[in-house]
Coordinates of C-alpha atoms in Angstrom, one line a residue:
Chain A
X121 CA 0.2 -0.6 0.1
X122 CA 1.5 3.2 -0.4
X123 CA 0.3 5.7 2.0
X124 CA 0.3 9.8 1.5
X125 CA -0.7 11.9 4.0
X126 CA -1.1 15.0 4.3
X127 CA 1.7 15.9 1.0
X128 CA 2.5 19.5 0.1
X129 CA 4.7 20.7 -1.6
X130 CA 4.9 24.8 -2.9
X131 CA 6.4 26.3 -5.9
X132 CA 4.8 29.8 -5.9
X133 CA 2.2 31.8 -3.9
X134 CA -0.4 30.0 -6.6
X135 CA 1.4 26.9 -7.2
X136 CA 1.3 24.1 -4.8
X137 CA 0.8 20.5 -4.9
X138 CA -1.3 18.9 -1.8
X139 CA -2.2 18.9 1.2
X140 CA -2.8 15.5 -0.9
X141 CA -3.9 12.3 2.0
X142 CA -4.6 9.3 0.2
X143 CA -3.8 5.6 -0.2
X144 CA -3.4 3.6 -2.6
X145 CA -3.9 -0.4 -2.4
X146 CA -1.7 -2.9 -3.2
X147 CA -1.8 -5.3 -6.5
X148 CA -3.3 -4.1 -10.0
X149 CA -3.8 -1.1 -11.5
X150 CA -4.2 2.4 -10.1
X151 CA -3.8 5.1 -13.5
X152 CA -3.9 9.2 -12.1
X153 CA -5.8 10.9 -14.6
X154 CA -6.4 15.2 -14.5
X155 CA -5.6 17.9 -16.7
X156 CA -2.9 19.4 -17.9
X157 CA -0.7 20.4 -15.2
X158 CA -3.1 19.1 -12.7
X159 CA 0.4 17.7 -10.2
X160 CA -0.2 13.8 -11.5
X161 CA 3.4 13.0 -12.8
X162 CA 5.0 15.6 -9.8
X163 CA 2.7 13.4 -7.2
X164 CA 4.2 10.1 -8.9
X165 CA 7.7 11.7 -9.1
X166 CA 7.3 13.0 -5.7
X167 CA 6.3 8.6 -4.5
X168 CA 9.1 8.3 -6.2
X169 CA 11.4 10.0 -4.0
X170 CA 13.0 11.9 -7.1
X171 CA 11.7 15.0 -6.1
X172 CA 10.8 16.2 -2.4
X173 CA 8.0 17.2 -0.6
X174 CA 8.3 20.8 2.0
X175 CA 4.9 18.7 4.3
X176 CA 3.9 15.7 5.0
X177 CA 5.2 11.5 5.0
X178 CA 5.1 9.3 1.5
X179 CA 4.8 5.6 3.0
X180 CA 5.5 2.5 0.0
X181 CA 4.3 -0.3 2.0
X182 CA 5.3 0.3 5.1
X183 CA 8.7 2.5 4.4
X184 CA 9.1 6.4 4.7
X185 CA 9.8 7.5 1.2
X186 CA 11.7 10.2 3.2
X187 CA 14.0 8.5 5.7
X188 CA 14.1 5.1 3.7
X189 CA 17.5 4.9 2.2
X190 CA 17.7 4.9 -2.3
X191 CA 19.2 1.5 -2.0
X192 CA 16.9 -0.1 0.1
X193 CA 13.4 1.3 -1.4
X194 CA 15.2 0.6 -4.9
X195 CA 13.7 -3.0 -4.3
X196 CA 10.5 -2.0 -3.3
X197 CA 9.8 0.6 -6.0
X198 CA 11.0 1.4 -9.2
X199 CA 9.6 4.2 -11.3
X200 CA 10.3 5.5 -14.8
X201 CA 9.7 8.8 -16.5
X202 CA 8.2 10.0 -19.7
X203 CA 11.9 11.6 -20.5
X204 CA 14.6 9.2 -21.1
X205 CA 17.7 10.2 -23.0
X206 CA 20.9 8.2 -22.9
X207 CA 24.4 9.6 -23.6
X208 CA 25.6 5.5 -23.7
X209 CA 24.7 3.4 -26.2
X210 CA 23.0 0.4 -24.7
X211 CA 21.9 -2.4 -26.0
X212 CA 18.4 -3.6 -25.0
X213 CA 19.9 -6.4 -22.6
X214 CA 22.3 -4.6 -21.2
X215 CA 19.5 -1.1 -20.0
X216 CA 17.7 -4.8 -18.9
X217 CA 20.7 -5.3 -16.8
X218 CA 20.6 -2.6 -15.1
X219 CA 17.5 -2.9 -13.6
X220 CA 18.8 -5.1 -11.3
X221 CA 21.6 -2.3 -9.8
X222 CA 19.7 -2.2 -6.4
X223 CA 20.0 -6.1 -6.3
X224 CA 23.5 -7.1 -8.1
X225 CA 25.7 -4.2 -7.7
X226 CA 26.8 -4.0 -10.9
X227 CA 28.0 -8.1 -10.4
X228 CA 25.1 -9.9 -12.5
X229 CA 25.1 -13.3 -11.2
X230 CA 23.3 -16.0 -12.7
X231 CA 20.3 -15.3 -11.7
X232 CA 20.1 -12.1 -12.6
X233 CA 20.7 -12.6 -16.1
X234 CA 17.9 -14.9 -16.1
X235 CA 15.7 -13.0 -14.5
X236 CA 17.0 -10.4 -16.8
X237 CA 15.2 -12.6 -19.9
X238 CA 12.7 -13.2 -18.5
X239 CA 11.7 -9.5 -18.6
X240 CA 12.6 -9.2 -21.4
X241 CA 10.8 -12.1 -22.8
X242 CA 7.6 -10.3 -20.8
X243 CA 7.6 -8.0 -23.0
X244 CA 8.4 -9.8 -26.3
X245 CA 11.9 -8.4 -26.9
X246 CA 13.9 -11.5 -27.2
X247 CA 14.1 -11.0 -30.5
X248 CA 15.3 -6.9 -30.0
X249 CA 17.5 -7.7 -27.1
X250 CA 21.1 -7.0 -29.5
X251 CA 20.2 -4.6 -31.0
X252 CA 20.8 -0.8 -29.9
X253 CA 18.2 1.5 -27.9
X254 CA 19.3 3.8 -31.3
X255 CA 18.0 1.1 -33.7
X256 CA 14.5 0.8 -32.5
X257 CA 11.1 2.5 -32.9
X258 CA 9.3 4.8 -30.1
X259 CA 7.5 1.5 -29.4
X260 CA 10.2 -0.8 -28.2
X261 CA 12.6 1.5 -26.8
X262 CA 9.3 2.3 -24.7
X263 CA 9.1 -0.8 -24.0
X264 CA 12.7 -1.4 -23.3
X265 CA 12.4 1.0 -20.4
X266 CA 9.7 -0.7 -19.2
X267 CA 10.9 -4.2 -19.4
X268 CA 14.1 -2.5 -17.2
X269 CA 11.6 -1.6 -14.5
X270 CA 10.6 -5.2 -13.8
X271 CA 13.8 -6.8 -14.2
X272 CA 14.4 -4.3 -11.0
X273 CA 11.4 -7.0 -9.1
X274 CA 9.8 -4.5 -7.0
X275 CA 6.3 -4.9 -5.7
X276 CA 5.7 -1.0 -6.9
X277 CA 6.0 0.2 -10.3
X278 CA 5.7 3.9 -11.0
X279 CA 4.9 4.7 -14.9
X280 CA 5.0 8.6 -16.0
X281 CA 2.8 8.5 -19.2
X282 CA 4.1 5.4 -20.7
X283 CA 1.7 5.9 -23.4
X284 CA 2.5 9.0 -24.6
X285 CA 4.3 9.3 -28.4
X286 CA 2.5 5.5 -28.1
X287 CA 0.6 4.8 -31.6
X288 CA -2.7 3.2 -31.7
X289 CA -1.7 -0.6 -31.3
X290 CA 1.1 0.2 -29.6
X291 CA -1.1 2.2 -26.8
X292 CA -2.8 -1.4 -26.4
X293 CA -0.3 -3.8 -26.4
X294 CA 1.5 -1.9 -23.7
X295 CA -1.7 -1.3 -21.6
X296 CA -2.5 -5.7 -21.7
X297 CA 1.4 -6.1 -20.9
X298 CA 1.4 -4.2 -17.9
X299 CA -2.2 -5.7 -17.3
X300 CA -0.9 -9.1 -17.6
X301 CA 2.3 -7.9 -15.4
X302 CA -0.7 -6.9 -12.6
X303 CA -2.0 -10.1 -12.8
X304 CA 0.6 -12.6 -13.4
X305 CA 3.9 -10.8 -11.5
X306 CA 1.5 -9.4 -8.7
X307 CA 2.8 -6.0 -9.0
X308 CA 1.3 -3.1 -8.1
X309 CA 1.6 -0.8 -10.9
X310 CA 0.8 3.4 -10.5
X311 CA 0.3 4.8 -13.7
X312 CA 0.2 8.6 -15.2
X313 CA -2.7 8.3 -18.2
X314 CA -3.7 11.2 -20.7
X315 CA -6.3 9.4 -22.0
X316 CA -9.7 8.5 -19.6
X317 CA -11.1 5.7 -21.9
X318 CA -7.4 4.2 -21.4
X319 CA -7.9 4.3 -17.6
X320 CA -11.9 3.2 -18.0
X321 CA -10.8 -0.3 -19.6
X322 CA -7.4 -1.4 -18.2
X323 CA -7.2 -0.2 -14.7
X324 CA -8.4 -1.1 -11.1
X325 CA -8.4 2.3 -9.9
X326 CA -8.9 5.3 -11.0
X327 CA -7.5 8.7 -8.8
X328 CA -8.1 11.9 -10.6
X329 CA -6.2 14.4 -9.7
X330 CA -6.9 18.8 -10.6
X331 CA -5.4 22.2 -8.5
X332 CA -2.8 19.4 -6.9
X333 CA -5.4 18.0 -5.4
X334 CA -7.1 14.8 -5.0
X335 CA -10.2 15.0 -6.2
X336 CA -12.3 11.8 -6.5
X337 CA -10.9 8.7 -6.0
X338 CA -13.2 5.1 -7.1
X339 CA -13.2 2.3 -9.0
X340 CA -13.5 2.8 -13.1
X341 CA -17.8 2.1 -12.4
X342 CA -17.5 5.1 -10.0
X343 CA -15.4 7.6 -11.7
X344 CA -16.2 6.8 -15.9
X345 CA -19.5 9.3 -14.9
X346 CA -21.0 12.1 -16.6
X347 CA -20.5 14.1 -14.0
X348 CA -17.6 13.2 -12.1
X349 CA -16.0 13.6 -15.8
X350 CA -17.2 17.1 -16.0
X351 CA -15.9 18.0 -12.8
X352 CA -12.6 16.8 -13.0
X353 CA -12.1 17.9 -17.0
X354 CA -14.2 21.3 -17.0
X355 CA -15.1 20.4 -20.3
X356 CA -18.7 18.3 -21.5
X357 CA -18.4 14.5 -21.2
X358 CA -21.0 12.7 -22.2
X359 CA -20.2 8.8 -21.0
X360 CA -22.1 6.3 -23.4
X361 CA -21.6 2.1 -23.2
X362 CA -19.5 1.4 -26.1
X363 CA -19.2 -2.4 -27.4
X364 CA -16.0 -2.6 -24.6
X365 CA -17.3 -1.1 -21.2
X366 CA -18.2 2.8 -20.7
X367 CA -16.9 4.7 -23.2
X368 CA -16.8 8.5 -22.5
X369 CA -16.8 11.3 -24.9
X370 CA -16.1 14.5 -25.0
X371 CA -15.9 16.0 -27.8
Chain B
X287 CA -17.2 -10.7 -27.5
X288 CA -13.3 -10.1 -28.4
X289 CA -10.8 -9.3 -25.9
X290 CA -7.6 -7.4 -26.4
X291 CA -4.6 -9.5 -26.7
X292 CA -0.8 -8.9 -27.6
X293 CA -0.4 -9.7 -31.3
X294 CA 3.2 -10.0 -31.0
X295 CA 4.5 -14.1 -31.2
X296 CA 6.0 -14.6 -27.4
X297 CA 9.1 -16.6 -27.8
X298 CA 12.6 -16.2 -27.9
X299 CA 15.2 -16.7 -30.2
X300 CA 17.2 -19.8 -30.3
X301 CA 20.5 -19.2 -29.3
X302 CA 23.2 -21.0 -30.8
X303 CA 24.7 -23.7 -28.8
X304 CA 26.7 -22.3 -25.9
X305 CA 26.1 -18.6 -26.7
X306 CA 24.5 -18.0 -22.9
X307 CA 22.3 -15.0 -23.7
X308 CA 24.1 -12.1 -20.9
X309 CA 23.9 -8.6 -20.4
X310 CA 27.6 -7.8 -19.8
X311 CA 29.6 -5.0 -21.4
X312 CA 30.8 -7.0 -24.2
X313 CA 27.3 -7.3 -26.1
X314 CA 28.9 -10.0 -29.2
X315 CA 31.3 -11.6 -29.8
X316 CA 32.5 -9.6 -32.4
X317 CA 32.4 -6.6 -29.6
X318 CA 34.7 -8.5 -27.8
X319 CA 37.1 -9.6 -30.1
X320 CA 37.0 -5.6 -31.1
X321 CA 37.8 -4.3 -28.1
X322 CA 40.6 -6.5 -26.9
X323 CA 41.8 -6.2 -30.8
X324 CA 42.1 -2.2 -29.4
X325 CA 43.3 -2.3 -26.7
X326 CA 46.6 -4.8 -27.8
X327 CA 47.3 -1.9 -30.8
X328 CA 47.0 0.6 -27.5
X329 CA 49.3 -1.4 -25.3
X330 CA 52.1 -1.8 -28.3
X331 CA 51.9 1.7 -30.0
X332 CA 52.4 3.0 -25.5
X333 CA 55.5 0.5 -25.5
X334 CA 56.8 1.5 -29.2
X335 CA 56.8 5.1 -28.1
X336 CA 58.0 4.5 -24.8
X337 CA 60.7 3.5 -25.8
X338 CA 61.2 5.7 -28.6
X339 CA 61.5 7.9 -26.3
X340 CA 63.7 6.9 -24.3
X341 CA 66.4 5.1 -27.5
X342 CA 65.4 6.6 -30.2
X343 CA 68.9 9.3 -31.1
X344 CA 70.6 7.8 -28.1
X345 CA 74.4 7.6 -28.8
X346 CA 75.1 4.9 -26.7
X347 CA 75.7 1.8 -28.2
X348 CA 71.5 0.1 -26.4
X349 CA 72.7 -1.6 -23.5
X350 CA 75.4 0.4 -22.6
X351 CA 76.6 1.9 -19.3
X352 CA 75.9 5.2 -20.6
X353 CA 73.0 4.0 -22.9
X354 CA 71.5 3.9 -19.9
X355 CA 71.9 7.1 -17.6
X356 CA 70.8 8.8 -21.1
X357 CA 67.3 6.8 -21.2
X358 CA 67.4 7.9 -17.0
X359 CA 67.2 11.0 -17.5
X360 CA 64.9 11.0 -20.5
X361 CA 63.3 8.5 -17.7
X362 CA 61.9 11.3 -16.4
X363 CA 59.8 13.2 -19.4
X364 CA 57.9 9.3 -19.5
X365 CA 56.7 9.5 -16.6
X366 CA 55.2 12.5 -17.1
X367 CA 53.6 11.8 -20.1
X368 CA 52.0 8.6 -18.1
X369 CA 51.1 10.7 -15.6
X370 CA 49.0 13.6 -17.6
X371 CA 47.8 10.8 -19.8
X372 CA 46.4 9.4 -16.8
X373 CA 45.4 12.4 -15.0
X374 CA 43.2 13.8 -18.7
X375 CA 42.5 10.9 -19.8
X376 CA 40.3 9.2 -15.9
X377 CA 39.1 12.8 -14.7
X378 CA 36.8 14.0 -18.6
X379 CA 35.7 10.6 -18.3
X380 CA 34.1 10.6 -15.3
X381 CA 34.2 13.9 -15.4
X382 CA 31.4 14.2 -19.1
X383 CA 29.4 11.0 -17.6
X384 CA 28.5 12.8 -13.9
X385 CA 27.2 16.0 -16.3
X386 CA 25.8 14.0 -18.5
X387 CA 27.6 15.3 -21.6
X388 CA 30.2 15.0 -23.6
X389 CA 31.2 17.5 -25.1
X390 CA 32.6 19.6 -22.6
X391 CA 36.1 19.2 -20.2
X392 CA 36.9 19.8 -16.9
X393 CA 39.1 22.6 -18.4
X394 CA 37.1 24.4 -19.0
X395 CA 35.5 25.5 -15.5
X396 CA 38.1 27.7 -14.5
X397 CA 41.4 25.2 -14.1
X398 CA 42.9 25.9 -16.7
X399 CA 42.6 30.0 -16.6
X400 CA 43.2 29.6 -13.2
X401 CA 46.1 27.9 -13.7
X402 CA 47.4 31.3 -16.6
X403 CA 45.9 33.9 -13.8
X404 CA 48.2 32.4 -11.3
X405 CA 51.0 32.7 -14.0
X406 CA 50.3 36.1 -15.6
X407 CA 49.9 37.8 -12.0
X408 CA 53.1 36.4 -10.9
X409 CA 55.3 37.7 -13.5
X410 CA 53.1 40.9 -13.7
X411 CA 53.7 41.4 -9.7
X412 CA 57.3 40.4 -9.5
X413 CA 58.4 40.9 -13.1
X414 CA 60.5 38.3 -14.1
X415 CA 62.0 37.6 -11.1
X416 CA 58.4 36.0 -10.6
X417 CA 58.7 32.9 -13.2
X418 CA 61.6 32.1 -10.7
X419 CA 59.1 32.3 -7.4
X420 CA 56.6 29.8 -9.5
X421 CA 59.1 27.0 -9.8
X422 CA 59.2 24.5 -7.0
X423 CA 57.3 22.2 -4.7
X424 CA 56.3 25.0 -2.5
X425 CA 54.5 26.6 -5.9
X426 CA 53.2 23.8 -7.1
X427 CA 51.0 22.3 -3.8
X428 CA 49.5 26.2 -3.7
X429 CA 48.8 25.4 -7.6
X430 CA 47.2 22.7 -6.6
X431 CA 45.4 23.2 -3.3
X432 CA 44.0 26.9 -4.7
X433 CA 42.1 24.9 -8.5
X434 CA 41.2 22.5 -6.0
X435 CA 39.7 25.3 -3.7
X436 CA 38.1 27.0 -6.0
X437 CA 36.3 23.6 -7.7
X438 CA 34.7 22.4 -4.4
X439 CA 33.2 26.2 -3.6
X440 CA 31.8 25.6 -6.8
X441 CA 30.6 22.9 -7.0
X442 CA 29.8 22.5 -3.4
X443 CA 27.8 26.5 -3.3
X444 CA 25.7 25.3 -6.9
X445 CA 25.2 21.7 -6.3
X446 CA 24.0 21.4 -2.6
X447 CA 21.4 24.0 -2.5
X448 CA 17.5 23.4 -3.4
X449 CA 18.1 24.5 -7.1
X450 CA 21.3 22.3 -7.1
X451 CA 21.2 22.2 -11.2
X452 CA 24.4 20.4 -13.1
X453 CA 24.0 22.9 -16.0
X454 CA 24.0 26.4 -14.2
X455 CA 27.3 25.1 -12.7
X456 CA 28.8 24.5 -15.9
X457 CA 27.7 27.8 -17.0
X458 CA 29.0 30.0 -13.9
X459 CA 32.7 27.4 -14.0
X460 CA 32.7 28.9 -17.9
X461 CA 31.7 32.5 -17.5
X462 CA 34.3 32.1 -13.9
X463 CA 37.2 30.7 -16.2
X464 CA 36.4 33.8 -19.3
X465 CA 36.6 36.6 -17.0
X466 CA 39.8 34.8 -15.3
X467 CA 41.5 34.7 -18.9
X468 CA 40.5 38.0 -19.3
X469 CA 41.6 39.5 -16.3
X470 CA 45.0 37.6 -17.6
X471 CA 44.9 38.9 -20.5
X472 CA 44.2 42.7 -19.9
X473 CA 47.4 41.3 -17.3
X474 CA 49.7 40.5 -20.2
X475 CA 48.6 43.7 -22.1
X476 CA 50.1 45.3 -19.9
X477 CA 54.5 43.6 -19.2
X478 CA 57.1 44.4 -21.2
X479 CA 57.8 42.7 -24.5
X480 CA 60.2 40.5 -21.7
X481 CA 58.7 40.1 -19.9
X482 CA 55.5 38.9 -21.9
X483 CA 58.0 35.7 -23.6
X484 CA 59.0 34.6 -20.4
X485 CA 55.1 33.8 -19.3
X486 CA 54.5 32.2 -23.0
X487 CA 56.8 29.9 -22.5
X488 CA 54.9 28.4 -19.1
X489 CA 52.0 29.1 -21.1
X490 CA 52.3 26.7 -24.0
X491 CA 50.8 22.8 -22.1
X492 CA 54.8 21.5 -22.2
X493 CA 56.1 18.6 -21.0
X494 CA 59.5 20.6 -20.7
X495 CA 57.6 22.0 -17.9
X496 CA 57.5 19.6 -15.1
X497 CA 60.2 19.7 -12.8
X498 CA 61.0 15.5 -11.1
X499 CA 61.3 17.2 -7.7
X500 CA 57.2 17.6 -8.1
X501 CA 56.8 14.1 -8.9
X502 CA 56.5 12.5 -5.2
X503 CA 53.5 15.2 -4.1
X504 CA 51.6 14.9 -7.7
X505 CA 52.2 10.5 -8.4
X506 CA 50.3 9.7 -5.1
X507 CA 48.1 12.5 -5.2
X508 CA 47.0 11.0 -9.2
X509 CA 47.0 7.4 -8.0
X510 CA 44.9 8.0 -5.2
X511 CA 42.9 10.4 -7.2
X512 CA 42.1 8.1 -10.1
X513 CA 42.0 4.7 -8.6
X514 CA 39.0 6.7 -5.9
X515 CA 37.6 6.8 -9.5
X516 CA 38.4 3.3 -10.5
X517 CA 37.3 1.6 -8.3
X518 CA 34.2 3.8 -8.5
X519 CA 33.5 2.5 -12.3
X520 CA 30.0 -0.1 -11.7
X521 CA 28.1 3.5 -9.8
X522 CA 29.5 5.7 -12.7
X523 CA 28.1 3.5 -15.0
X524 CA 24.9 3.5 -13.4
X525 CA 25.1 7.9 -12.7
X526 CA 25.7 7.7 -16.9
X527 CA 22.3 6.7 -17.1
X528 CA 21.0 10.2 -15.8
X529 CA 20.1 11.6 -12.5
X530 CA 16.9 10.3 -12.1
X531 CA 16.9 7.2 -13.4
X532 CA 20.8 6.2 -11.3
X533 CA 18.2 7.8 -8.7
X534 CA 15.2 4.7 -9.5
X535 CA 18.3 2.2 -8.9
X536 CA 19.1 3.4 -5.6
X537 CA 22.1 5.2 -6.8
X538 CA 22.3 8.7 -4.2
X539 CA 23.0 10.7 -7.0
X540 CA 24.1 13.9 -5.6
X541 CA 26.6 12.2 -3.3
X542 CA 27.8 11.1 -5.7
X543 CA 28.6 13.9 -8.8
X544 CA 30.3 16.0 -5.5
X545 CA 32.0 13.0 -4.7
X546 CA 33.3 12.9 -8.6
X547 CA 33.4 16.4 -9.4
X548 CA 36.3 16.4 -5.9
X549 CA 38.1 14.0 -7.2
X550 CA 38.4 15.3 -10.4
X551 CA 39.3 18.1 -9.6
X552 CA 42.2 17.1 -7.1
X553 CA 43.5 15.2 -11.0
X554 CA 43.2 18.4 -13.2
X555 CA 44.8 20.6 -11.0
X556 CA 47.5 17.7 -10.7
X557 CA 48.0 17.6 -14.7
X558 CA 47.6 21.5 -15.0
X559 CA 50.1 22.2 -12.0
X560 CA 52.9 19.9 -13.8
X561 CA 52.6 20.9 -17.8
X562 CA 50.0 23.4 -18.4
X563 CA 46.9 23.8 -19.9
X564 CA 46.2 20.9 -22.6
X565 CA 42.8 22.4 -23.7
X566 CA 42.0 20.2 -26.2
X567 CA 44.0 16.3 -24.9
X568 CA 41.2 15.8 -22.5
X569 CA 37.7 15.8 -24.9
X570 CA 40.3 14.4 -27.7
X571 CA 41.1 11.1 -25.3
X572 CA 37.7 10.9 -23.8
X573 CA 35.8 10.8 -27.0
X574 CA 38.3 8.3 -29.1
X575 CA 37.8 6.3 -26.0
X576 CA 34.5 6.4 -26.7
X577 CA 34.6 5.2 -30.2
X578 CA 37.3 2.5 -29.6
X579 CA 35.8 0.8 -26.6
X580 CA 32.5 1.1 -27.9
X581 CA 31.0 0.3 -24.5
X582 CA 28.9 1.8 -21.7
X583 CA 31.1 0.5 -18.9
X584 CA 34.2 2.2 -17.1
X585 CA 36.1 -0.3 -16.3
X586 CA 36.7 -1.1 -20.3
X587 CA 36.9 2.7 -21.1
X588 CA 39.0 4.2 -18.6
X589 CA 42.0 1.4 -19.7
X590 CA 41.4 2.2 -23.2
X591 CA 41.3 6.2 -22.4
X592 CA 44.4 6.4 -20.6
X593 CA 46.4 3.8 -23.5
X594 CA 44.9 6.4 -26.2
X595 CA 45.7 9.5 -24.2
X596 CA 49.1 8.2 -23.3
X597 CA 49.4 7.4 -27.1
X598 CA 48.7 11.2 -28.4
X599 CA 51.1 12.9 -26.1
X600 CA 54.4 10.2 -26.1
X601 CA 53.7 9.9 -30.3
X602 CA 52.9 13.8 -30.2
X603 CA 56.1 14.6 -28.4
X604 CA 58.3 12.2 -30.3
X605 CA 57.0 13.5 -33.7
X606 CA 58.0 17.0 -32.1
X607 CA 61.2 16.2 -30.8
X608 CA 62.2 14.1 -33.5
X609 CA 61.0 15.3 -37.0
X610 CA 60.7 18.9 -36.2
X611 CA 62.7 19.6 -33.2
X612 CA 60.6 21.7 -31.3
X613 CA 59.8 19.4 -28.3
X614 CA 59.0 21.8 -26.3
X615 CA 55.2 22.3 -27.8
X616 CA 53.1 19.6 -28.1
X617 CA 50.2 21.0 -27.0
X618 CA 50.3 22.3 -31.2
X619 CA 50.9 18.8 -33.1
X620 CA 48.2 17.7 -30.6
X621 CA 45.8 20.0 -32.3
X622 CA 46.9 19.8 -35.5
X623 CA 46.9 15.5 -35.6
X624 CA 44.3 14.5 -33.6
X625 CA 42.0 17.0 -34.2
X626 CA 41.7 15.6 -37.5
X627 CA 41.9 12.6 -36.3
X628 CA 39.1 13.0 -34.7
X629 CA 36.8 14.7 -37.5
X630 CA 37.6 11.6 -39.7
X631 CA 36.0 9.0 -36.7
X632 CA 32.8 11.6 -35.9
X633 CA 32.3 12.1 -40.3
X634 CA 33.0 8.5 -40.6
X635 CA 31.2 7.0 -38.0
X636 CA 28.4 10.1 -37.7
X637 CA 27.8 9.8 -33.7
X638 CA 29.7 11.1 -30.6

């Protein structure tokens, strides 16, 4: 369980995050949704200790993010940001191998290699593992990054807009992979999503953020409603019954 | 109702027998073989130039007592080159890794302009006699101390604050460097031609600037700092992935960067205080080393970089000494030949 208590971060007089108090249950996929600039990514980066907080506490399965050593947290939680650019030239497999660093400290054992192979296969990157990252398409590269955080073998996986720049097919494929990671590998995945319909279909819980505060939290059935979505996104939204569940129409 | 399924086939490529799937730093047999060939060639070249410097044009027959006496006198120059190559190579590679930037070198962070400023100020304030004053072990230690102190103050101030930002630190470093450079230029304007001539000789990076009496301090210092960085190679590999990824992998990024920059500043200070400015050498060596080693792993990049540095330095010195009879100014030939090699490499490969 990820618990945020009274989390507060101030940027300027009128831009602030929080106070946020929320518990994200263990297991399944929790989607963070909300309008631009609402603070979804910021919340995620604070949970992933990439950014400090001014007040309050964040704990991940009982460990306080601020006081637990970073190297210990790296075995419990992994975070993947949107922009990933490396100056070094890496093959897919080398990148995924870095995911084992918290456990192996750079000395990969046979067991580590096995886990690396497994997460590469899990994301169907087997045929590409010897390729360099700069030889891959955007979608393939995104999968390689996800394979790295899966190889980190953490209970909690935080992903910041992993569907960014992916086309329809690759988005669907990525979400299906994440769904399987949650179900087959028992990971708790917290993901920032832009498309409310993806959240409605693939997530177990939806957390709506607006003006730096959590305004709604519930199952897709509770969130995928005209009045709730209209209020969150400040634009008229109609939810209709689609062939695969509720569908938000906003244009 | 058809649920979305993953369409790509879930198969692992059939690997040849005995070809274990491995995430090692040399991803394939071809890359591995190439690496060891490159390393061997560099070792042979280093030994060749090293021996050439000791033996070429040695008037005494090889093996005789006189031969060894002359070789011994030349050995101190070779040692200086080894120290400088070691310092510049390891410092530049580490610096580029922690700053996540492959087109800058630690020398633009004010090191060399500080050196130039100190030398110029000595001549300016003390006259040509100042040149005598800026020699000796005490001056060498002082020079190193000033340079390390400046960089520690800069890194400590700019990286520890709430807005700790490596880009701003680099910018401030460059501006301080430019400022010091202008102050030096101004002082040089006011020198008499004879004083200026004396100063110029000191401001060319030259192996001849080094005094063997500096060795007892310079060698342990650079071995200490260099070993610190080499032992940290695995963590540097992670730091090269950038701040956020390395924090995710459990690295204390700020501490790692500060530690590395401190060690880099010691190496750069020793090298600069020993032989003077060598702006281009570190950059050239690091860039060539990435191309030659072709791996992310610092444990493999460091040896290639040090050897490349030594080959370039000793090669340039050898050519200058035996072809042009102008052994003093190796930095000139390094910039000409090194720059050309560098351009050829970049244009051929099309990437850094």
